[in-house]
Amino acid sequence: MKRHLISTLAATAALALLTACGGGGDAGQAADGPQTIKVALWNYATTPEFKALIDGFQSANPDIKVEPVDILADDYPQKVTTMLAGGDTTDVLTMKNVIDYSRFATRGQLLPLTDEAKKLDPAQYSGLNAYDLEGKYFALPYRQDFWVLYYNKTLLKQAGVPESKLQNLTWTDYATLAKSLTKGDGASKVYGAYQHTWRSVVEATAAAQTGGNLLGGDYGFFKDQYQLTLDLQKDGVLMPWATARSQKITYNTMFSTGKAALMPMGTWYAATLLADVKAGKTKVEWGVAPLPQRESGKATTFGSPTAFAVNKNSKHTDAAKKFVEYAASEAGATAVAKVGVTPSLQSQKILDTYFGLPGVPQDEVAKKAFKPGEVVLEMPVSDKSADIDQILTEEHELIMTGQKSLDAGLSEMSKRVKNEVG
Amino acid sequence: MAEQVAARVSTPARARPRRRRSSTWVGWSFILPNFLGFATLTLVPVLASLALSFLDWDSYSTPRWVGLANFERMIHNETFWTALRNTAYYAVGHVPLTLVAALGFAVLLNQKLRAVRFFRTALFFPYITSLVAVAVVWNMLLSPDLGPVNQLLRAIGVDNPPGWTTSTTWAMPAVIMASVWRDLGYYMILYLAGLQTIPAELYEAAQVDGASGWQRFWHITVPSLRPTTFFVLIMLTISSFKVFDLVQVMTEGGPGRATLVLSQVIFREGITQGRFGYSSAISMVLFVIVLTVTLVQFRLQRRSER
């Protein structure tokens, strides 16, 4: 069995290398003739934003043809790494997360786009700062996800809670509200809130709203947010973390079947809800509110942008740059917003397009949720991010399952990050 | 005349090596496809991995020779030692339990029972079931609050049933339990085959001499099964040290690092973090451990045969 697995892995690696090497024979085309550029992306059939961008770009530039290079989402970073190591010439590369971006950029695999980035207005482009590597830019963001609070309109109505109350929630208000929304027992239990098992739900929220540093090695600033979550769990307001984890509960199941009234989650979930409601897979009536805050009056959340970059080995750099600029432009942002995905460019016009979509909540609470005051990067970019992420995840499990007391867990996190990541 | 004799003698003398050479080539050509597959998919990667363990390589940049730095890093890394301890814990639980369970069921199902074929198939079934399904089902059975196992325990008066895969103490026993359940069918079949080779006269003679059932088992069955037991032991040990898939799906090494095993560290460091040199160094250590344990078992087997 295991031998089988290893030989399959080896075969896949060998194949990947072979395909990567085979890509080098592409001769450069004349600059003014019709051209074809290749764009590396993932799950083309189920990620509508890519088709929207490619179609939009092609109709604006009839002399350039775009060919998608479709890669399985889970394998994407690994596959692109192998492709680049083999000198692949795929023109445009999607930057799935900023950690990969900094890896590719600092190793000189990407074409500088500093001039193009300087033309964009940072006040309107949420997430642009994340691509700033000592004043240089190697990618332009086209999409920005950030965290909001989803709520079940039906359950709120049944409890007699007006939706406008969700506009300015503090975490204390959230806890009180969640407690009042919890009802039932056993299989028919409805939880006041569902917080998914990811460590970011607690940790990135705390970091964004207290200004704490996730890479710093001192994690005292997590304490309030953990205490709140653990208390809610103890009171039966949240599904126990251990159950959610061992049963591999999906957040979509919890929310779309009405098992949870409130749920902090990223904006990408709106696109899923829109599609599922349209396809008749769920009947949930949903709304979005701003993420609860530590102090009333603020609107700080966390998120991660997605961007396009140009491969340094590209033979069609001008056409490739045109595509990247198009995706970041107003036309690109409109195309993305139309499929229910939140674009990086968040001008009033784009927001109007988004809220004009059938099924998207139109009210003031939702509009406020989609215009957060500040979006802090989910995990700061550093060569140590991946190792620290692993340690934080392991200790998060121990705290949430009650295997370690909160204080012991927090000090173990700090100790391990200081000792093991060097 | 003399010429004729010489010709007659020399003809076979010349033809023989040619025929031998051509049959050698035919032989080679038969194993060549198999060997090519083995070489490109197993031998070369293993040798490359050995070389990689002395390099610093992220699959991007030019590999850099770092000597024993990867091994040094491993020695000072707490996660490596945790994973090594966990792997040993798993093997020490999994090997004897599977062996005893497989032997027990084999002896039981070697009797002339009604529906014996049904039970043999039922016990072998988990082995051919998808491992992911096995892991998911066990996770459901062992769910801390709603799972049937804990409901049963509560019903018989256990007030505080274990948290199984969500508890650092019980996660490894839970994984071992699932893996014994899955593997025992395969080893039971091996033991059944072994049992069929024991001559019935031995048992008849023992019965005539008045040996009890236990005595017959202990003095006839166990010694006669020694070659099978040896094979089962080797296979179980090797597979225990390499365990990956079941842990990966059931607990992902958690909670914390309670079920983290060596092959998971190898996977994480290499595939996820892109540290192929360090990852290869750990796999070399795993290779040496498995090799040593296997050699020791062979040595002990030879001594007991003497």
XYZ file of C-alpha atoms in Angstrom:
728
model
C 0.000 0.000 0.000
C 2.567 2.514 1.146
C 5.013 1.470 -1.527
C 2.285 2.164 -3.965
C 1.859 5.676 -2.635
C 5.552 6.438 -2.828
C 5.921 5.175 -6.387
C 2.877 7.192 -7.405
C 4.440 10.290 -5.888
C 7.714 9.605 -7.644
C 5.947 9.045 -10.957
C 4.020 12.287 -10.560
C 7.216 14.173 -9.794
C 8.953 12.656 -12.809
C 6.018 13.515 -15.049
C 5.871 17.045 -13.717
C 9.543 17.495 -14.491
C 9.140 16.078 -17.976
C 6.205 18.355 -18.794
C 8.039 21.320 -17.356
C 11.104 20.659 -19.503
C 8.977 20.190 -22.591
C 7.663 23.726 -22.364
C 10.899 25.411 -23.366
C 10.721 25.127 -27.152
C 8.281 27.974 -27.705
C 9.757 30.435 -30.203
C 9.071 34.132 -29.692
C 6.375 35.537 -31.905
C 6.353 38.802 -33.775
C 5.333 41.604 -31.446
C 2.564 42.987 -33.657
C 0.965 39.774 -34.991
C -1.768 37.820 -33.214
C -0.357 36.320 -30.026
C -1.282 33.643 -27.528
C -0.446 34.038 -23.863
C -0.746 31.268 -21.300
C -2.102 31.926 -17.815
C -1.418 29.500 -14.943
C -4.534 29.178 -12.753
C -6.463 26.595 -10.722
C -9.795 24.728 -10.931
C -10.873 26.614 -14.059
C -14.302 24.990 -14.207
C -15.299 25.871 -10.634
C -13.530 29.240 -10.189
C -15.673 31.602 -12.298
C -13.454 34.683 -11.881
C -10.811 33.293 -14.276
C -13.213 32.810 -17.164
C -14.737 36.234 -16.500
C -11.313 37.896 -16.671
C -10.131 35.964 -19.740
C -13.338 36.632 -21.690
C -13.283 40.310 -20.751
C -9.620 40.695 -21.704
C -10.027 38.936 -25.046
C -12.911 41.086 -26.139
C -10.943 44.222 -25.188
C -7.811 42.920 -26.976
C -8.923 40.880 -30.001
C -5.319 40.433 -31.188
C -4.313 38.502 -28.059
C -5.563 35.012 -27.302
C -5.477 33.681 -23.742
C -4.956 30.016 -23.042
C -5.607 28.826 -19.456
C -3.128 26.375 -17.901
C -5.434 24.597 -15.477
C -3.870 23.146 -12.309
C -5.510 21.385 -9.366
C -5.928 23.992 -6.593
C -4.241 21.927 -3.884
C -1.205 21.209 -6.067
C -0.918 24.746 -7.408
C 2.061 26.164 -5.444
C 4.041 22.939 -5.806
C 3.324 22.621 -9.518
C 4.249 26.239 -10.289
C 7.447 25.821 -8.272
C 8.396 22.801 -10.394
C 7.434 24.554 -13.623
C 9.578 27.567 -12.839
C 12.504 25.392 -11.774
C 12.327 23.756 -15.207
C 12.414 27.076 -17.058
C 8.757 27.022 -18.089
C 7.562 29.974 -20.185
C 3.896 30.213 -19.120
C 3.399 33.963 -19.410
C 1.120 34.922 -16.532
C 1.201 33.259 -13.096
C -1.552 33.631 -10.539
C -0.198 34.373 -7.053
C -2.434 32.243 -4.863
C -1.033 33.646 -1.625
C 1.485 36.237 -0.585
C 3.923 33.750 0.971
C 4.391 32.046 -2.406
C 4.584 35.470 -4.035
C 7.514 36.545 -1.876
C 9.243 33.228 -2.582
C 8.915 33.598 -6.359
C 9.731 37.307 -6.355
C 12.814 37.210 -4.144
C 14.284 34.412 -6.258
C 13.998 36.522 -9.372
C 11.353 34.436 -11.120
C 8.981 37.349 -11.739
C 9.168 40.442 -13.922
C 9.174 43.735 -11.976
C 5.866 45.612 -12.231
C 6.808 48.549 -10.026
C 5.878 51.239 -12.590
C 2.501 49.638 -13.232
C 1.820 49.309 -9.490
C 2.739 52.943 -8.820
C -0.029 53.984 -11.215
C -2.662 52.361 -8.951
C -4.210 54.342 -6.125
C -3.419 52.508 -2.855
C -6.475 54.072 -1.198
C -8.752 52.242 -3.633
C -6.780 49.007 -4.006
C -7.262 46.874 -0.959
C -4.284 44.548 -0.552
C -1.829 46.356 -2.815
C 0.598 46.970 0.087
C 1.012 43.222 0.540
C 3.029 43.116 -2.709
C 5.458 45.846 -1.681
C 8.899 44.232 -1.407
C 11.181 47.082 -0.317
C 9.587 49.531 -2.699
C 9.391 47.079 -5.612
C 6.302 45.303 -6.916
C 6.219 42.043 -8.895
C 2.456 41.424 -9.044
C -0.809 43.374 -9.195
C -3.769 42.248 -7.040
C -7.126 41.687 -8.714
C -9.047 40.094 -5.865
C -9.236 40.761 -2.147
C -10.957 38.554 0.375
C -11.536 39.741 3.919
C -13.525 38.489 6.879
C -17.105 39.468 7.671
C -19.883 38.078 9.863
C -22.505 35.997 8.028
C -25.898 35.711 9.699
C -29.067 33.695 9.170
C -31.937 36.166 8.645
C -34.656 33.632 9.501
C -33.114 32.665 12.840
C -32.604 36.316 13.763
C -36.216 37.130 12.943
C -37.475 34.193 15.027
C -35.491 35.479 18.003
C -36.796 38.998 17.442
C -33.359 40.534 16.867
C -33.363 43.478 14.420
C -30.662 43.151 11.739
C -29.554 46.748 12.248
C -28.192 45.648 15.614
C -25.392 43.819 13.772
C -23.949 46.969 12.258
C -21.662 47.819 15.193
C -21.087 44.639 17.184
C -18.313 44.297 19.722
C -17.123 40.802 20.594
C -18.978 41.080 23.911
C -22.194 41.918 22.032
C -21.487 38.993 19.700
C -21.178 36.612 22.664
C -24.416 37.844 24.255
C -26.273 37.651 20.955
C -24.936 34.176 20.167
C -26.049 32.920 23.582
C -29.577 34.232 23.024
C -29.737 32.549 19.594
C -28.731 29.089 20.856
C -31.627 26.661 21.154
C -32.619 23.025 20.973
C -30.790 19.859 21.898
C -29.183 16.827 20.334
C -29.663 16.499 16.587
C -32.018 19.492 16.368
C -29.675 21.864 18.188
C -29.112 25.266 16.621
C -25.843 26.881 17.675
C -25.785 30.627 18.276
C -22.565 30.808 16.272
C -20.157 28.606 14.383
C -16.442 29.329 14.412
C -14.536 27.111 12.026
C -11.548 25.064 13.262
C -8.893 27.229 11.534
C -6.567 29.022 13.898
C -7.052 32.264 11.940
C -10.630 32.638 13.243
C -9.160 33.339 16.674
C -5.572 34.305 16.028
C -5.701 36.473 12.890
C -8.718 38.307 14.327
C -6.803 39.040 17.518
C -3.691 40.097 15.600
C -5.596 42.430 13.267
C -7.655 44.076 15.990
C -4.939 44.457 18.655
C -2.092 45.233 16.271
C -0.256 42.125 17.467
C 2.500 40.515 15.382
C 1.894 36.881 14.364
C 5.598 36.361 13.702
C 6.793 38.068 16.864
C 7.148 35.097 19.187
C 5.082 36.714 21.940
C 1.433 35.733 21.856
C -0.147 37.336 24.914
C -2.397 39.374 22.606
C -4.347 36.211 21.659
C -5.649 35.830 25.181
C -8.938 37.794 25.102
C -10.069 36.272 21.821
C -9.276 32.722 23.004
C -11.012 33.321 26.337
C -14.151 34.493 24.535
C -14.139 31.458 22.234
C -13.453 28.961 25.023
C -16.224 30.466 27.184
C -18.744 30.251 24.332
C -17.695 26.665 23.713
C -18.114 25.802 27.391
C -21.600 27.336 27.417
C -22.640 25.208 24.431
C -23.051 28.231 22.169
C -20.366 27.024 19.738
C -20.131 23.472 18.453
C -17.219 21.925 20.381
C -14.002 22.351 18.407
C -13.128 18.684 18.954
C -16.397 17.534 17.381
C -16.093 19.873 14.415
C -12.530 18.728 13.835
C -12.909 14.977 14.283
C -16.113 14.893 12.202
C -14.547 17.128 9.548
C -17.583 19.423 9.688
C -17.628 21.951 6.858
C -18.581 25.531 7.626
C -20.855 25.509 4.600
C -22.922 22.645 6.050
C -23.271 24.396 9.406
C -24.423 27.670 7.920
C -26.400 26.664 4.851
C -28.500 24.073 6.724
C -29.392 26.608 9.431
C -27.432 24.866 12.213
C -25.670 28.116 13.106
C -27.062 31.629 13.347
C -23.844 33.661 13.154
C -20.585 32.769 11.416
C -17.391 34.772 10.940
C -16.003 33.799 7.498
C -14.214 35.216 4.440
C -15.968 37.095 1.640
C -15.311 34.197 -0.766
C -18.169 32.359 0.927
C -20.670 34.835 -0.565
C -19.911 33.503 -4.063
C -20.613 29.932 -2.863
C -23.882 31.003 -1.233
C -24.996 32.897 -4.346
C -24.285 29.877 -6.546
C -25.877 27.361 -4.153
C -29.038 29.409 -3.655
C -29.321 29.825 -7.424
C -28.863 26.091 -7.986
C -31.448 25.315 -5.300
C -28.931 23.503 -3.075
C -29.852 25.630 -0.056
C -32.725 27.843 0.982
C -30.863 29.779 3.671
C -31.627 33.493 3.807
C -28.325 35.112 4.553
C -26.929 38.499 5.337
C -23.476 39.938 5.985
C -22.399 42.234 8.779
C -19.002 43.700 9.648
C -16.708 41.453 11.694
C -17.265 42.169 15.428
C -14.687 44.498 16.983
C -12.804 44.882 20.232
C -13.855 48.493 20.484
C -17.102 49.857 19.164
C -16.732 52.294 16.262
C -13.761 50.605 14.590
C -13.951 48.418 11.478
C -10.775 46.366 11.316
C -10.716 42.929 9.732
C -8.142 40.634 8.130
C -7.835 39.133 4.693
C -5.636 37.989 1.859
C -5.334 39.323 -1.668
C -4.819 37.335 -4.898
C -2.704 38.711 -7.751
C -1.297 38.088 -11.216
C 2.411 38.256 -12.038
C 4.454 37.951 -15.232
C 6.930 35.077 -15.539
C 10.473 36.295 -16.152
C 10.848 33.622 -18.874
C 7.766 34.831 -20.750
C 8.249 35.371 -24.484
C 5.314 37.759 -24.713
C 5.978 40.165 -21.883
C 4.007 43.079 -23.343
C 0.851 41.052 -23.878
C 1.270 39.400 -20.478
C 1.629 42.784 -18.751
C -1.487 43.967 -20.576
C -3.426 41.046 -19.104
C -2.185 41.708 -15.564
C -3.048 45.413 -15.891
C -6.470 44.574 -17.286
C -7.262 42.287 -14.326
C -6.373 45.106 -11.914
C -8.267 47.737 -13.923
C -11.823 48.903 -13.436
C -12.999 46.701 -16.316
C -11.348 43.658 -14.747
C -12.754 44.471 -11.302
C -16.240 44.827 -12.789
C -15.941 41.429 -14.509
C -14.872 39.806 -11.214
C -17.562 41.576 -9.169
C -20.216 40.337 -11.600
C -19.516 36.701 -10.678
C -19.848 37.486 -6.970
C -16.149 37.718 -6.152
C -14.765 40.756 -4.296
C -12.222 42.588 -6.461
C -9.165 44.363 -5.156
C -10.315 47.682 -6.622
C -13.149 48.783 -4.370
C -14.445 52.044 -5.831
C -18.062 53.066 -5.299
C -18.861 52.049 -8.884
C -17.512 48.530 -8.388
C -19.361 48.156 -5.091
C -22.569 49.208 -6.858
C -21.962 46.496 -9.462
C -21.474 43.925 -6.722
C -24.580 44.920 -4.781
C -26.578 44.996 -8.017
C -26.195 41.219 -8.356
C -29.371 39.252 -7.701
C -29.155 37.563 -4.286
C -26.508 39.843 -2.783
C -27.767 41.515 0.420
C -28.522 45.156 -0.393
C -28.980 46.661 3.062
C -26.832 49.154 4.941
C -25.372 46.458 7.225
C -24.025 44.548 4.216
C -22.697 47.710 2.581
C -20.802 48.540 5.748
C -19.430 44.989 5.924
C -18.016 45.275 2.415
C -16.276 48.557 3.190
C -14.072 47.749 6.185
C -11.976 50.509 7.699
C -8.777 48.483 7.560
C -7.851 45.066 6.183
C -4.782 43.552 7.864
C -2.887 40.790 6.060
C -3.870 37.368 7.454
C -0.263 36.181 7.856
C 2.705 38.535 7.455
C 5.153 37.645 4.681
C 8.463 36.212 5.798
C 10.612 33.161 5.134
C 9.574 32.016 8.627
C 5.800 32.301 8.052
C 5.275 28.653 7.093
C 7.148 27.245 10.107
C 5.436 29.591 12.551
C 2.061 28.743 10.999
C 2.704 25.060 11.742
C 3.554 25.694 15.395
C 0.606 28.037 15.931
C -1.743 25.465 14.369
C -0.494 22.646 16.621
C -0.811 24.686 19.806
C -4.216 26.019 18.697
C -5.463 22.402 18.591
C -4.245 21.766 22.130
C -5.883 24.905 23.513
C -9.189 24.332 21.724
C -9.441 20.672 22.789
C -8.633 21.624 26.384
C -5.471 19.520 26.362
C -3.563 22.561 27.563
C -4.732 25.498 29.641
C -4.899 28.803 27.812
C -1.916 30.250 29.641
C 0.203 27.142 29.174
C -0.721 27.012 25.473
C 0.172 30.638 24.875
C 3.509 30.400 26.626
C 4.301 27.150 24.762
C 3.593 28.933 21.458
C 5.977 31.722 22.347
C 8.622 29.298 23.575
C 8.447 27.054 20.510
C 8.519 29.917 17.999
C 11.592 31.372 19.734
C 13.414 28.027 19.985
C 12.479 26.191 16.809
C 12.328 28.886 14.159
C 15.745 30.296 13.584
C 38.236 -37.927 -42.679
C 40.143 -35.955 -40.137
C 38.750 -32.771 -41.571
C 35.247 -34.127 -41.352
C 35.725 -35.052 -37.711
C 37.198 -31.693 -36.965
C 34.288 -29.999 -38.646
C 31.797 -32.135 -36.819
C 33.467 -31.422 -33.497
C 33.983 -27.721 -34.065
C 30.456 -26.931 -35.134
C 28.786 -27.448 -31.773
C 31.796 -25.884 -30.048
C 31.250 -22.662 -31.975
C 27.478 -22.719 -31.741
C 27.198 -23.261 -27.998
C 28.410 -19.845 -26.755
C 26.331 -18.098 -29.396
C 23.210 -19.872 -28.249
C 24.067 -19.166 -24.644
C 24.651 -15.506 -25.375
C 21.380 -15.135 -27.242
C 19.417 -16.855 -24.486
C 21.030 -14.484 -21.998
C 19.767 -11.598 -24.101
C 16.305 -13.096 -24.229
C 16.401 -13.431 -20.467
C 17.520 -9.833 -20.043
C 14.847 -8.584 -22.377
C 12.233 -10.254 -20.177
C 13.269 -8.498 -17.007
C 14.266 -5.263 -18.730
C 10.833 -3.538 -18.691
C 10.351 -4.449 -15.068
C 13.867 -3.414 -14.185
C 13.550 -0.109 -16.070
C 10.416 0.668 -14.089
C 12.115 -0.244 -10.849
C 15.214 1.756 -11.734
C 13.462 4.958 -12.771
C 10.759 4.914 -10.119
C 12.546 3.370 -7.133
C 16.304 2.924 -7.447
C 17.190 6.335 -8.901
C 14.917 8.283 -6.497
C 16.353 6.372 -3.524
C 19.926 7.131 -4.592
C 18.992 10.732 -5.380
C 17.446 11.001 -1.933
C 20.698 9.784 -0.378
C 22.622 12.450 -2.288
C 20.023 15.102 -1.449
C 20.406 14.484 2.264
C 23.794 16.189 2.097
C 22.496 19.142 0.118
C 20.457 22.234 0.752
C 17.908 22.260 -2.064
C 14.463 23.814 -2.449
C 13.880 22.528 -6.019
C 14.489 26.080 -7.288
C 17.998 27.279 -6.763
C 21.246 25.433 -7.377
C 21.744 22.735 -4.728
C 24.361 23.635 -2.141
C 26.602 21.067 -0.409
C 26.074 21.333 3.339
C 27.669 18.087 4.527
C 26.037 16.808 7.701
C 24.156 20.043 8.471
C 20.775 18.442 7.740
C 21.487 15.639 10.198
C 22.722 18.110 12.789
C 19.565 20.136 12.430
C 17.522 16.961 12.882
C 19.273 16.052 16.126
C 18.511 19.469 17.582
C 14.918 19.497 16.367
C 12.335 18.617 18.980
C 9.691 17.787 16.363
C 11.912 15.061 14.878
C 12.333 13.369 18.271
C 8.615 13.636 19.006
C 7.845 12.001 15.649
C 10.451 9.277 16.243
C 8.945 8.479 19.664
C 5.440 8.433 18.186
C 6.514 6.129 15.354
C 8.019 3.713 17.872
C 4.866 3.936 20.011
C 2.731 3.083 16.985
C 4.940 0.135 15.992
C 5.072 -1.261 19.542
C 1.267 -1.150 19.683
C 0.429 -2.130 16.133
C 2.813 -5.079 15.534
C 1.992 -7.379 18.499
C -1.732 -6.566 18.558
C -2.175 -7.257 14.847
C -0.109 -10.418 15.090
C -2.056 -11.834 18.025
C -5.429 -10.848 16.584
C -4.584 -12.294 13.160
C -3.376 -15.577 14.673
C -6.367 -15.811 16.988
C -8.914 -15.321 14.236
C -7.017 -17.656 11.901
C -7.126 -20.494 14.458
C -10.792 -19.783 15.131
C -11.739 -19.704 11.462
C -9.699 -22.814 10.675
C -12.337 -24.908 12.496
C -15.232 -26.530 10.754
C -17.721 -23.828 11.659
C -20.928 -22.945 9.970
C -20.609 -19.900 7.633
C -16.860 -19.929 8.095
C -16.371 -18.493 4.620
C -18.608 -15.563 5.435
C -16.568 -14.704 8.530
C -13.286 -15.036 6.656
C -14.520 -12.641 3.987
C -15.938 -10.250 6.569
C -12.602 -10.068 8.370
C -10.657 -9.601 5.147
C -12.988 -6.876 3.928
C -11.468 -3.913 5.793
C -8.150 -4.584 4.087
C -9.550 -3.954 0.615
C -11.638 -0.971 1.723
C -10.374 2.503 0.844
C -8.201 3.737 3.649
C -9.785 7.173 3.666
C -13.194 5.582 4.209
C -11.779 3.498 7.076
C -10.364 6.612 8.718
C -13.556 8.625 8.316
C -15.738 5.837 9.705
C -13.467 5.333 12.718
C -13.469 9.066 13.359
C -17.259 8.948 13.461
C -17.326 5.902 15.747
C -14.843 7.575 18.084
C -16.408 11.038 18.088
C -16.037 12.257 21.700
C -19.633 13.262 22.458
C -21.905 11.712 19.814
C -19.897 8.674 18.714
C -21.380 5.182 19.286
C -18.254 3.994 21.118
C -18.521 6.623 23.825
C -22.309 6.272 24.007
C -21.785 2.587 24.674
C -19.143 3.356 27.299
C -21.504 5.787 29.020
C -24.303 3.224 28.922
C -22.166 0.697 30.763
C -21.277 3.220 33.433
C -18.084 4.965 32.266
C -18.687 8.548 33.379
C -15.797 10.156 31.611
C -15.110 8.296 28.353
C -11.876 9.227 26.538
C -11.788 11.973 23.908
C -10.075 9.574 21.440
C -8.614 11.452 18.464
C -9.073 14.818 20.191
C -7.093 13.818 23.275
C -3.308 13.728 23.383
C -3.417 10.574 25.541
C -5.938 8.588 23.498
C -5.241 9.686 19.935
C -2.465 7.154 19.342
C -4.390 4.198 20.845
C -7.319 5.204 18.609
C -5.105 5.169 15.517
C -3.600 1.817 16.539
C -7.074 0.366 17.060
C -8.216 1.432 13.604
C -5.051 0.110 11.984
C -5.247 -3.282 13.735
C -8.862 -3.617 12.604
C -7.846 -2.812 9.058
C -4.728 -4.986 8.787
C -5.701 -8.106 10.694
C -7.643 -9.652 7.796
C -4.627 -9.738 5.516
C -2.340 -11.341 8.094
C -5.131 -13.725 9.082
C -5.153 -15.049 5.508
C -1.399 -15.628 5.706
C -1.867 -17.533 8.975
C -4.753 -19.549 7.532
C -2.484 -20.635 4.687
C 0.143 -21.597 7.262
C -2.358 -23.584 9.327
C -3.410 -25.669 6.334
C 0.149 -26.961 5.945
C 0.267 -28.493 9.450
C -0.357 -32.252 9.095
C -3.509 -33.424 10.882
C -1.643 -36.523 12.156
C 0.294 -34.338 14.582
C -2.899 -33.253 16.282
C -4.312 -36.786 16.245
C -1.176 -38.166 17.851
C -1.232 -35.445 20.498
C -4.872 -36.107 21.223
C -4.150 -39.791 21.684
C -1.409 -38.838 24.151
C -3.982 -36.796 26.050
C -2.778 -33.251 25.227
C -5.278 -30.504 26.020
C -6.413 -27.955 23.409
C -4.106 -25.309 24.809
C -1.172 -27.739 24.842
C -1.855 -28.693 21.235
C -1.939 -25.008 20.255
C 1.207 -24.146 22.173
C 3.311 -27.206 21.239
C 2.140 -27.922 17.699
C 0.468 -24.916 16.117
C 2.825 -22.160 17.286
C 6.102 -23.958 16.399
C 4.747 -25.126 13.037
C 3.753 -21.578 12.185
C 7.205 -20.179 12.927
C 8.085 -19.383 9.260
C 4.716 -17.649 8.764
C 5.092 -15.709 12.011
C 8.536 -14.566 10.944
C 7.240 -13.302 7.611
C 4.254 -11.601 9.245
C 6.520 -9.963 11.810
C 8.855 -8.540 9.174
C 6.025 -7.219 7.013
C 4.235 -5.692 10.001
C 7.348 -4.013 11.324
C 8.230 -2.452 8.002
C 4.701 -1.214 7.386
C 4.437 0.145 10.949
C 7.510 2.299 10.630
C 6.311 3.676 7.320
C 2.760 4.448 8.475
C 1.483 7.629 6.852
C -1.940 7.533 5.223
C -4.073 6.428 8.182
C -2.556 9.033 10.511
C -2.746 11.714 7.848
C -6.489 11.219 7.348
C -7.509 10.399 10.925
C -5.629 12.998 12.950
C -3.180 14.845 10.659
C -0.622 14.261 13.392
C -2.727 16.015 16.023
C -3.920 17.049 18.431
C -0.774 19.110 18.700
C 1.935 16.604 17.803
C 0.433 13.620 19.637
C 0.265 11.348 16.577
C 2.893 12.958 14.363
C 4.963 10.168 12.740
C 8.245 10.287 10.834
C 6.802 9.871 7.341
C 4.542 12.858 8.015
C 7.516 14.989 8.973
C 9.210 13.851 5.747
C 6.136 14.827 3.739
C 5.736 18.208 5.463
C 9.368 19.233 5.227
C 9.782 18.093 1.621
C 6.506 18.592 -0.190
C 4.960 21.398 1.879
C 7.983 23.424 2.958
C 10.229 22.626 -0.008
C 13.214 21.599 2.121
C 14.125 18.531 0.085
C 17.589 18.107 1.587
C 16.358 18.038 5.165
C 13.413 15.853 4.246
C 15.744 13.360 2.501
C 17.996 13.262 5.554
C 15.038 12.244 7.734
C 13.991 9.575 5.232
C 17.536 8.185 5.289
C 17.293 7.890 9.071
C 13.941 6.133 8.733
C 15.505 3.775 6.170
C 18.379 2.928 8.506
C 15.983 2.292 11.413
C 13.784 -0.069 9.368
C 16.862 -1.839 7.967
C 18.366 -2.303 11.432
C 15.160 -3.626 12.970
C 14.708 -6.060 10.070
C 18.297 -7.294 10.267
C 17.978 -7.841 14.004
C 14.824 -9.871 13.409
C 16.611 -12.010 10.817
C 19.508 -12.562 13.219
C 17.146 -13.624 16.021
C 15.249 -15.938 13.680
C 18.456 -17.635 12.560
C 19.575 -18.104 16.142
C 16.273 -19.695 17.163
C 16.447 -22.069 14.180
C 19.840 -23.356 15.250
